[in-house]
Amino acid sequence: MNDLEPLYLYIAKRRQDLGYTQRYLADRLGYTPQAISKFESGENEIALNVLPSLGNVLDLSIADIFARRIPTGKLSEANKTIDLDLLTKNLWALRYQKRLTQKQEAVQFGVSERSVRNYEKADSFPSISFVEAVMDYYQVGADQLLYSNLYSEAQNQRRHQIFKVVFPVLAFLFVGGVAIAVPVAIHLSNGHNNPSSSSTSSASSSISSVISSSSSSLQSKSAYPIRSYFEPNK
């Protein structure tokens, strides 16, 4: 994209080809003629979120504007507004897939690290020059960056990377835990086998004696009233 015609010259030529005045363009966009004049002279840069409306007035698609193409006919479909939230997520996704830090990306694009952070936090729209640098470096088109969902793909990739790291660790911990737990369990089981048998035998004997004693007691207590009530007096 470095060899593209400057955006302000491209827009100025397109406006003139359509026979529109700066005042007409300003009125359609809600700007002053002075603001349009400063933009077309390269003194100021137009805001990114104004591009869809600018394209609608000049019969240019977003892709046309970023490619500096001159269409042969009318714009077939109005440009959609740019969703800042989607754009910021896509900016993060591209940086993540390239494994760059915010500082590294800032150096790459010649902006401050704070600017990169603000763009990814949706604090403000990035400049058009920044967006063009992103498109050029990451090799993505305007429609991809501004309207497609690159974030979901990056999130899936991130989950996959986390799984690749975490799963072997969990597997190692599980196998190690089993390797330690099984011998300990066997040792404890062997250590308690004999005491358990004797305890069980002793407990069984105690229970039998209690039952026997209880039975004898019941028999002796129940015999007296039966005899006194149902046997004849001697």
Short mmCIF file of C-alpha atoms in Angstrom, two decimals:
data_model
loop_
_atom_site.label_atom_id
_atom_site.label_comp_id
_atom_site.label_asym_id
_atom_site.label_seq_id
_atom_site.Cartn_x
_atom_site.Cartn_y
_atom_site.Cartn_z
CA MET A 1 0.00 0.00 0.00
CA ASN A 2 3.00 2.27 0.28
CA ASP A 3 2.86 3.06 -3.44
CA LEU A 4 -0.82 4.07 -3.39
CA GLU A 5 -1.91 7.56 -4.24
CA PRO A 6 -2.47 9.69 -1.11
CA LEU A 7 -6.06 9.38 0.05
CA TYR A 8 -6.72 13.12 0.04
CA LEU A 9 -5.72 13.42 -3.64
CA TYR A 10 -7.83 10.41 -4.57
CA ILE A 11 -10.92 11.86 -2.85
CA ALA A 12 -10.37 15.33 -4.34
CA LYS A 13 -10.14 13.91 -7.87
CA ARG A 14 -13.21 11.75 -7.38
CA ARG A 15 -15.23 14.72 -6.11
CA GLN A 16 -14.16 16.83 -9.07
CA ASP A 17 -14.92 14.04 -11.56
CA LEU A 18 -18.47 13.87 -10.20
CA GLY A 19 -18.83 17.65 -10.43
CA TYR A 20 -19.38 18.16 -6.71
CA THR A 21 -18.18 21.25 -4.86
CA GLN A 22 -16.43 21.15 -1.51
CA ARG A 23 -19.50 22.81 0.01
CA TYR A 24 -21.77 20.10 -1.38
CA LEU A 25 -19.55 17.36 0.05
CA ALA A 26 -19.29 19.21 3.35
CA ASP A 27 -23.06 19.56 3.63
CA ARG A 28 -23.61 15.87 2.92
CA LEU A 29 -21.06 14.82 5.55
CA GLY A 30 -21.91 17.42 8.18
CA TYR A 31 -18.56 19.20 7.87
CA THR A 32 -17.62 22.75 7.00
CA PRO A 33 -16.17 23.57 3.55
CA GLN A 34 -12.99 24.63 5.34
CA ALA A 35 -12.63 21.16 6.88
CA ILE A 36 -13.02 19.52 3.46
CA SER A 37 -10.49 21.95 2.00
CA LYS A 38 -7.94 21.08 4.70
CA PHE A 39 -8.49 17.39 4.11
CA GLU A 40 -8.09 17.64 0.33
CA SER A 41 -4.90 19.63 0.75
CA GLY A 42 -3.43 16.97 3.02
CA GLU A 43 -3.39 19.25 6.04
CA ASN A 44 -5.85 17.13 8.06
CA GLU A 45 -6.82 13.46 7.93
CA ILE A 46 -10.47 12.52 7.73
CA ALA A 47 -11.79 10.26 10.50
CA LEU A 48 -12.08 6.54 9.80
CA ASN A 49 -15.72 6.36 10.85
CA VAL A 50 -16.60 8.99 8.21
CA LEU A 51 -15.35 6.84 5.31
CA PRO A 52 -18.60 4.86 4.82
CA SER A 53 -20.62 8.08 4.46
CA LEU A 54 -17.94 9.63 2.26
CA GLY A 55 -18.02 6.57 0.02
CA ASN A 56 -21.81 6.69 -0.20
CA VAL A 57 -21.70 10.29 -1.42
CA LEU A 58 -18.92 9.63 -3.95
CA ASP A 59 -20.22 6.21 -5.08
CA LEU A 60 -17.19 4.41 -3.65
CA SER A 61 -17.13 1.21 -1.65
CA ILE A 62 -14.84 0.89 1.36
CA ALA A 63 -12.72 -1.53 -0.66
CA ASP A 64 -12.55 1.02 -3.51
CA ILE A 65 -11.34 3.73 -1.15
CA PHE A 66 -8.54 1.67 0.40
CA ALA A 67 -7.49 0.30 -3.00
CA ARG A 68 -7.83 3.77 -4.64
CA ARG A 69 -10.01 2.29 -7.36
CA ILE A 70 -12.30 4.32 -9.61
CA PRO A 71 -15.52 2.36 -10.18
CA THR A 72 -17.25 2.40 -13.54
CA GLY A 73 -20.79 2.69 -12.23
CA LYS A 74 -22.90 3.63 -9.26
CA LEU A 75 -22.42 2.13 -5.84
CA SER A 76 -24.60 -0.99 -5.80
CA GLU A 77 -25.00 -1.13 -2.03
CA ALA A 78 -24.52 1.52 0.64
CA ASN A 79 -21.46 1.13 2.83
CA LYS A 80 -22.14 -0.20 6.31
CA THR A 81 -21.05 1.79 9.32
CA ILE A 82 -17.85 0.63 10.99
CA ASP A 83 -18.41 -1.22 14.25
CA LEU A 84 -15.69 0.02 16.60
CA ASP A 85 -16.05 -2.95 18.95
CA LEU A 86 -15.58 -5.45 16.11
CA LEU A 87 -12.67 -3.48 14.68
CA THR A 88 -10.80 -3.38 17.99
CA LYS A 89 -11.27 -7.13 18.46
CA ASN A 90 -9.94 -7.73 14.96
CA LEU A 91 -6.91 -5.56 15.68
CA TRP A 92 -6.18 -7.66 18.77
CA ALA A 93 -6.72 -10.89 16.80
CA LEU A 94 -4.22 -9.94 14.10
CA ARG A 95 -1.60 -8.93 16.64
CA TYR A 96 -2.16 -12.13 18.64
CA GLN A 97 -1.81 -14.37 15.58
CA LYS A 98 1.48 -12.65 14.77
CA ARG A 99 2.63 -13.10 18.40
CA LEU A 100 3.46 -9.42 18.81
CA THR A 101 3.24 -7.40 21.99
CA GLN A 102 1.55 -4.01 21.94
CA LYS A 103 4.98 -2.41 22.25
CA GLN A 104 6.36 -4.36 19.29
CA GLU A 105 3.37 -3.44 17.15
CA ALA A 106 3.69 0.20 18.14
CA VAL A 107 7.30 0.21 16.96
CA GLN A 108 6.31 -1.56 13.74
CA PHE A 109 3.67 1.05 12.87
CA GLY A 110 5.45 4.10 14.25
CA VAL A 111 2.86 4.95 16.90
CA SER A 112 2.93 5.02 20.68
CA GLU A 113 2.22 1.92 22.73
CA ARG A 114 -0.57 3.87 24.38
CA SER A 115 -2.24 4.40 21.00
CA VAL A 116 -2.21 0.66 20.29
CA ARG A 117 -3.66 0.00 23.74
CA ASN A 118 -6.40 2.59 23.24
CA TYR A 119 -7.32 1.18 19.84
CA GLU A 120 -7.68 -2.32 21.29
CA LYS A 121 -9.75 -1.01 24.21
CA ALA A 122 -12.15 0.78 21.83
CA ASP A 123 -11.32 4.12 23.42
CA SER A 124 -11.10 5.75 19.99
CA PHE A 125 -11.15 4.97 16.29
CA PRO A 126 -7.70 4.34 14.85
CA SER A 127 -6.48 6.70 12.17
CA ILE A 128 -6.83 5.76 8.52
CA SER A 129 -3.05 5.71 8.15
CA PHE A 130 -2.81 3.22 11.04
CA VAL A 131 -5.50 1.00 9.51
CA GLU A 132 -3.70 1.03 6.16
CA ALA A 133 -0.44 0.08 7.88
CA VAL A 134 -2.25 -2.80 9.63
CA MET A 135 -3.74 -4.02 6.35
CA ASP A 136 -0.36 -3.88 4.64
CA TYR A 137 1.58 -5.62 7.42
CA TYR A 138 -0.95 -8.36 8.20
CA GLN A 139 -2.03 -8.77 4.57
CA VAL A 140 -5.77 -8.37 5.12
CA GLY A 141 -8.32 -6.52 3.02
CA ALA A 142 -10.47 -3.61 4.13
CA ASP A 143 -13.65 -5.68 4.27
CA GLN A 144 -11.89 -8.36 6.33
CA LEU A 145 -10.53 -5.93 8.87
CA LEU A 146 -13.57 -3.68 9.17
CA TYR A 147 -16.48 -6.07 8.71
CA SER A 148 -15.37 -9.70 9.18
CA ASN A 149 -15.02 -11.49 12.51
CA LEU A 150 -11.34 -12.35 12.83
CA TYR A 151 -11.63 -12.42 16.60
CA SER A 152 -13.47 -15.76 16.88
CA GLU A 153 -10.82 -17.52 14.81
CA ALA A 154 -8.06 -16.09 17.00
CA GLN A 155 -9.93 -17.11 20.15
CA ASN A 156 -10.22 -20.70 18.89
CA GLN A 157 -6.53 -20.70 18.09
CA ARG A 158 -5.77 -19.37 21.55
CA ARG A 159 -7.86 -22.08 23.24
CA HIS A 160 -6.06 -24.71 21.15
CA GLN A 161 -2.67 -23.36 22.20
CA ILE A 162 -3.69 -23.32 25.87
CA PHE A 163 -4.98 -26.90 25.59
CA LYS A 164 -1.71 -28.03 24.02
CA VAL A 165 0.20 -26.61 26.98
CA VAL A 166 -2.17 -27.49 29.83
CA PHE A 167 -3.19 -31.03 28.81
CA PRO A 168 0.33 -32.58 29.03
CA VAL A 169 0.80 -30.94 32.44
CA LEU A 170 -2.50 -32.29 33.74
CA ALA A 171 -1.73 -35.72 32.29
CA PHE A 172 1.68 -35.71 33.99
CA LEU A 173 0.16 -34.71 37.32
CA PHE A 174 -2.53 -37.38 37.02
CA VAL A 175 -0.09 -40.17 36.15
CA GLY A 176 2.28 -39.03 38.88
CA GLY A 177 -0.55 -38.93 41.40
CA VAL A 178 -1.65 -42.45 40.49
CA ALA A 179 1.93 -43.72 40.69
CA ILE A 180 2.18 -42.39 44.24
CA ALA A 181 -1.32 -43.24 45.41
CA VAL A 182 -1.39 -46.92 44.36
CA PRO A 183 1.70 -48.08 46.35
CA VAL A 184 0.52 -46.11 49.37
CA ALA A 185 -2.92 -47.69 49.18
CA ILE A 186 -1.42 -51.18 48.87
CA HIS A 187 0.87 -50.56 51.83
CA LEU A 188 -1.96 -49.31 54.00
CA SER A 189 -4.14 -52.24 52.96
CA ASN A 190 -1.45 -54.80 53.85
CA GLY A 191 -0.74 -53.10 57.14
CA HIS A 192 -4.37 -53.33 58.27
CA ASN A 193 -5.25 -56.83 57.04
CA ASN A 194 -4.29 -58.80 60.22
CA PRO A 195 -5.59 -56.31 62.78
CA SER A 196 -8.82 -56.13 60.88
CA SER A 197 -9.24 -59.92 60.95
CA SER A 198 -8.61 -60.22 64.69
CA SER A 199 -10.80 -57.24 65.41
CA THR A 200 -13.56 -58.70 63.30
CA SER A 201 -13.28 -62.08 65.08
CA SER A 202 -13.28 -60.44 68.50
CA ALA A 203 -16.23 -58.27 67.58
CA SER A 204 -18.14 -61.32 66.34
CA SER A 205 -17.50 -63.19 69.61
CA SER A 206 -18.63 -60.22 71.66
CA ILE A 207 -21.81 -59.86 69.66
CA SER A 208 -22.56 -63.61 70.03
CA SER A 209 -22.09 -63.51 73.79
CA VAL A 210 -24.30 -60.44 74.10
CA ILE A 211 -27.02 -62.12 72.05
CA SER A 212 -26.76 -65.33 74.10
CA SER A 213 -26.87 -63.44 77.38
CA SER A 214 -29.83 -61.39 76.24
CA SER A 215 -31.70 -64.52 75.16
CA SER A 216 -31.14 -66.22 78.53
CA SER A 217 -32.28 -63.14 80.37
CA LEU A 218 -35.42 -62.88 78.30
CA GLN A 219 -36.24 -66.52 78.84
CA SER A 220 -35.82 -66.30 82.61
CA LYS A 221 -37.90 -63.15 82.84
CA SER A 222 -40.69 -64.39 80.60
CA ALA A 223 -41.02 -67.81 82.33
CA TYR A 224 -42.12 -66.39 85.66
CA PRO A 225 -45.22 -64.51 84.60
CA ILE A 226 -46.32 -67.31 82.29
CA ARG A 227 -46.20 -69.85 85.07
CA SER A 228 -47.87 -67.58 87.63
CA TYR A 229 -50.81 -66.76 85.38
CA PHE A 230 -51.49 -70.02 83.59
CA GLU A 231 -50.31 -72.77 85.94
CA PRO A 232 -52.73 -73.90 88.70
CA ASN A 233 -51.84 -73.17 92.29
CA LYS A 234 -50.30 -76.00 94.15
#
